Coordinates of C-alpha atoms in Angstrom, one line a residue:
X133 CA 0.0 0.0 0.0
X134 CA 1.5 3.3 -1.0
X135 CA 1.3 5.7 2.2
X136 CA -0.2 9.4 1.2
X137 CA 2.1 12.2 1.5
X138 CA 1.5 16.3 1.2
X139 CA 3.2 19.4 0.7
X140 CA 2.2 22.9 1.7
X141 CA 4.2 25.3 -0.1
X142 CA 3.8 29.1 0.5
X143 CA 3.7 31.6 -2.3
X144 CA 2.9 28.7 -4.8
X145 CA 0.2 30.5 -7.0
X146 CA 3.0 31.6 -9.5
X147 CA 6.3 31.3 -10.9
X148 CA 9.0 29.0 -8.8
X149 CA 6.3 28.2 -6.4
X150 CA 4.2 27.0 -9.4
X151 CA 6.9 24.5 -10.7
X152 CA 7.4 23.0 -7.3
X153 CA 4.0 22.4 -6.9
X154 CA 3.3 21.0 -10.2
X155 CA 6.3 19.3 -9.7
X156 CA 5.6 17.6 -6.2
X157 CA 2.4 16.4 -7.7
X158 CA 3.8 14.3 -10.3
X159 CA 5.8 12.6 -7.6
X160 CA 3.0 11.5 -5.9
X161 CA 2.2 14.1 -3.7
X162 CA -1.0 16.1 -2.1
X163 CA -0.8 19.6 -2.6
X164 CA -1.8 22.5 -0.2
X165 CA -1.9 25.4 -2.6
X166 CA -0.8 28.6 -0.3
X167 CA -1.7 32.2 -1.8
X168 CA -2.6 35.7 -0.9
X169 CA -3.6 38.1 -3.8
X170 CA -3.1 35.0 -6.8
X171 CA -7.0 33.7 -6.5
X172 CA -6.6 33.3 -10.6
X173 CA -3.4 31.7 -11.0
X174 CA -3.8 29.7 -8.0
X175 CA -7.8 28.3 -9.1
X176 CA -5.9 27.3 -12.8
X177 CA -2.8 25.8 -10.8
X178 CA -4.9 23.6 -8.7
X179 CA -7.1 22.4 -11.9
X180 CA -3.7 21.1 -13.5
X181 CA -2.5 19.5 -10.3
X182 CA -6.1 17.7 -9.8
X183 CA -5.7 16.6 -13.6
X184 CA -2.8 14.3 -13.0
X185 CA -4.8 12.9 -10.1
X186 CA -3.9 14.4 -7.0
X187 CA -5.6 16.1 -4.7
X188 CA -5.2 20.1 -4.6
X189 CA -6.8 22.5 -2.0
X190 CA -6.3 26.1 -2.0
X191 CA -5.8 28.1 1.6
X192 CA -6.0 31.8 0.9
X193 CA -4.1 33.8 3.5
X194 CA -1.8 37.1 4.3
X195 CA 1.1 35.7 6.0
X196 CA 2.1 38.7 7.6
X197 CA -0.1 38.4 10.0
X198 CA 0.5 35.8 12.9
X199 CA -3.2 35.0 13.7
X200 CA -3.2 34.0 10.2
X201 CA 0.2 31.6 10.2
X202 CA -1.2 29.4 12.6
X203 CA -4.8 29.6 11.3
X204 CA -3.1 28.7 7.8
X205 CA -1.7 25.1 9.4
X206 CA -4.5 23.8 11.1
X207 CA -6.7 23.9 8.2
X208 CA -3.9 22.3 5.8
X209 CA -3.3 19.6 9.0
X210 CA -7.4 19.5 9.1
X211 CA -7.3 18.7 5.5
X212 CA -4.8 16.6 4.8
X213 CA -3.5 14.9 8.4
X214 CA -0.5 13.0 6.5
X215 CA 1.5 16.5 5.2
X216 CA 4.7 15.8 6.0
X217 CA 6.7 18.4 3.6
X218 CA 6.8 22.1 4.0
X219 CA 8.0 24.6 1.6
X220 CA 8.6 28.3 2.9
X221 CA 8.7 30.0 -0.6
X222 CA 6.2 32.9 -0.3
X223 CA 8.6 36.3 -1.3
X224 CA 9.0 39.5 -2.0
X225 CA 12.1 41.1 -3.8
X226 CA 12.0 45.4 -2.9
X227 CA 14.7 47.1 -4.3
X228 CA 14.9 49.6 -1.8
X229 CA 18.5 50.7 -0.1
X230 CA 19.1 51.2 3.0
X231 CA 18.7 54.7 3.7
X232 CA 15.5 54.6 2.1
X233 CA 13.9 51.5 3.5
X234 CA 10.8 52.3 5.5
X235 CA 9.7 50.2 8.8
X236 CA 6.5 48.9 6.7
X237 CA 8.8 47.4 4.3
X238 CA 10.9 46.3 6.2
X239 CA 8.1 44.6 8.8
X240 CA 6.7 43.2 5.3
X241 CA 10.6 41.5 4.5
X242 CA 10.6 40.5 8.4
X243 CA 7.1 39.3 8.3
X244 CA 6.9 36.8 5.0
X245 CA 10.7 36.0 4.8
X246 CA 11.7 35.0 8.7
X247 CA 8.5 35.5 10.6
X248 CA 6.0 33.8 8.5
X249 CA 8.7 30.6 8.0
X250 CA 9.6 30.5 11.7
X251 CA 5.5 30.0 13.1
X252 CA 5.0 27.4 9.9
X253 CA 8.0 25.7 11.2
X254 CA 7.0 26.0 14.9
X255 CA 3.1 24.6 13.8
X256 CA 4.3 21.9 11.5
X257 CA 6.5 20.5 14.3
X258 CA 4.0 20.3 16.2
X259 CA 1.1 18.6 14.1
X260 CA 3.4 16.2 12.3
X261 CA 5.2 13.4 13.3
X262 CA 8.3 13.3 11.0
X263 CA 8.9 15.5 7.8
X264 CA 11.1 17.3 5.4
X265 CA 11.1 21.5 6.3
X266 CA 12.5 23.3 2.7
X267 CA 13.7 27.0 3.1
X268 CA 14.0 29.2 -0.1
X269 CA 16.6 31.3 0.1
X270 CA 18.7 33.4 -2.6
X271 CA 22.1 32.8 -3.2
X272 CA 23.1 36.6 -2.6
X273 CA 22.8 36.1 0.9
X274 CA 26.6 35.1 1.4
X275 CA 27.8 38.7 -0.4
X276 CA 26.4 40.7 1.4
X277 CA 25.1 42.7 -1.0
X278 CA 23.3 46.0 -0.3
X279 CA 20.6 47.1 -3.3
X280 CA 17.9 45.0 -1.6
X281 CA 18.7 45.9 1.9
X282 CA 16.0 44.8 3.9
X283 CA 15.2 41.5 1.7
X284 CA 19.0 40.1 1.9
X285 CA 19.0 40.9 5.4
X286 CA 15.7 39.1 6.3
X287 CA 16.7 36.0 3.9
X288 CA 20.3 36.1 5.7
X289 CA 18.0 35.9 8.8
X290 CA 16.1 32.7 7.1
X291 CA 19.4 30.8 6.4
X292 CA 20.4 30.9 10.0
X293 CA 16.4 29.9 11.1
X294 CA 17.4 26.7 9.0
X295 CA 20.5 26.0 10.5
X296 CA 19.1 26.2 14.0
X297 CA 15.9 25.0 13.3
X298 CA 17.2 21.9 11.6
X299 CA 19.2 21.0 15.2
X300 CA 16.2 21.5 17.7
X301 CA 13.8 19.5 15.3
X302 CA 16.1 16.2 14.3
X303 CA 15.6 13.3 14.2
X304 CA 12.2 13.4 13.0
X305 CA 12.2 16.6 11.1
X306 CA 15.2 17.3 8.5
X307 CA 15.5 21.3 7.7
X308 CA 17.3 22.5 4.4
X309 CA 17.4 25.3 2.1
X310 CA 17.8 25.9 -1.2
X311 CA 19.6 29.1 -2.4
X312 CA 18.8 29.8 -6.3
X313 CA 20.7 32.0 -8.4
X314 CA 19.6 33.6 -11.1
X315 CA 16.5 31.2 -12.4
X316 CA 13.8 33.7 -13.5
X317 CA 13.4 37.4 -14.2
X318 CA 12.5 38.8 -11.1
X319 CA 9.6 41.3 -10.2
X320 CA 8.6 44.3 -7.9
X321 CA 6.2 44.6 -5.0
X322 CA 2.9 45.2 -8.1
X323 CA 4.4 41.8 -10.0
X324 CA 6.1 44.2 -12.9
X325 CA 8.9 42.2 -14.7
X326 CA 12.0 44.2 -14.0
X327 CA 14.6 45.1 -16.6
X328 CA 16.9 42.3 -17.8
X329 CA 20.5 42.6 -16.2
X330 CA 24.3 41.1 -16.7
X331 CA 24.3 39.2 -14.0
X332 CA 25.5 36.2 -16.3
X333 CA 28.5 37.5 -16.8
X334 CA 29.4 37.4 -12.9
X335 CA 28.0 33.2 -13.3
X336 CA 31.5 31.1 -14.0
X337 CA 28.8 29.3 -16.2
X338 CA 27.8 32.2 -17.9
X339 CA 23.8 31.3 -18.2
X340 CA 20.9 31.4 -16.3
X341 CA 19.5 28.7 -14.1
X342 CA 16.5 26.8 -14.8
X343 CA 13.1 25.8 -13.1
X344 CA 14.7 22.0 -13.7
X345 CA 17.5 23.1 -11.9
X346 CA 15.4 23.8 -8.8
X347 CA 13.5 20.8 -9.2
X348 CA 16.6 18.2 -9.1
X349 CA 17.4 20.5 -5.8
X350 CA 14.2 19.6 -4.7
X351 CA 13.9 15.6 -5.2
X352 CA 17.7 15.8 -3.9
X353 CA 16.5 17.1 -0.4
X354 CA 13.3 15.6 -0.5
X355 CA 14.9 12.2 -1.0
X356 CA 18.2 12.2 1.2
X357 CA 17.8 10.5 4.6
X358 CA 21.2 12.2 5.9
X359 CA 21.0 15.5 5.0
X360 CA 19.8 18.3 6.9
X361 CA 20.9 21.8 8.2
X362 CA 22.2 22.5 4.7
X363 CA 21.6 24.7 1.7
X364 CA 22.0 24.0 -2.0

């Protein structure tokens, strides 16, 4: 008998959140749908997951708010009682600097990046008995790098919740990260594709990354028994 496994993975109306989705589901997997403002994408998403015959249920809520965090977890747990992966994805990339950074964007970096991760974390510790925690972070975070002050500093913040999440939760829960480069074109706060920029020349490999890319990460962590407190 095949035992029933689920994912809840935040932010996964669009874009890299998409894939993964789409992408657990044709491993076999149950798929809680997490999204705020994407009611669209995220109804069309879930009709492609349902059509390669898993079960998709959407759970509409503004992370930034704590009531809602835990609310968020007991209805996937209510759903479906065997999850046993979580994804922290759900982002937001400001390029603010710091002089200019305001506390609401910074609260909103805070909130969704360390905040947001750190209850889901906390919740799904509690409601599951063993489980794989993933942590999307952005590969930036080592450089220190200061054009997107208040998002590098909460996903530096992130990294170090997976580190130290990852000891107080084994053996039952593993906690990793992954760190993606440049994959897709990213977007302001309204969803507007910014300008295309250099970066590949700074990439020994001179390219891009690809959504693959991300989802050979993923079936790598998903999938090793040994591996946890790490990033990729």
């Amino acid at each position: 008998m095949t035992l029933q496994k689920a994912a809840l993975i935040t932010g996964s109306a669009k874009r890299m959140g998409a894939d993964m989705a789409l992408y657990l589901a044709s491993l076999g997997y149950d798929i809680a749908l997490h999204y705020h403002h994407s009611q669209e994408e995220a109804t069309k998403l879930a009709e492609a997951i349902e059509s390669t015959g898993q079960i998709c249920y959407l759970f509409a809520s503004d992370l930034s708010q704590s009531t809602e965090i835990m609310i968020l977890m007991q209805k996937v747990l209510q759903k479906l009682p065997y999850l046993n992966v979580l994804i922290n994805n759900a982002s937001i990339y400001p390029r603010i600097p710091f002089v200019d950074t305001q506390e609401e964007l910074f609260d909103s970096c805070m909130n969704l990046h360390v905040k947001a991760p750190f209850f889901l974390t906390q919740h799904f510790a509690k409601g599951v008995q063993a489980g794989v925690i993933i942590n999307v972070l952005d590969t930036q975070i080592r450089q220190n790098l200061t054009h997107h002050f208040a998002y590098q500093l909460s996903k530096q913040a992130l990294f170090h919740l997976t580190e130290m999440s990852a000891k107080v939760l084994g053996p039952s829960i593993r906690v990793n990260a992954i760190a993606p480069g440049m994959i897709l074109e990213p977007v302001d706060l309204q969803g507007t594709l910014l300008p295309s920029s250099n970066h590949r020349r700074k990439v020994p490999l001179q390219r891009k990354g690809s959504l693959e890319d991300i989802r050979q990460a993923l079936h790598f962590l998903l999938t090793h028994p040994y591996l946890t407190g790490q990033v990729l």
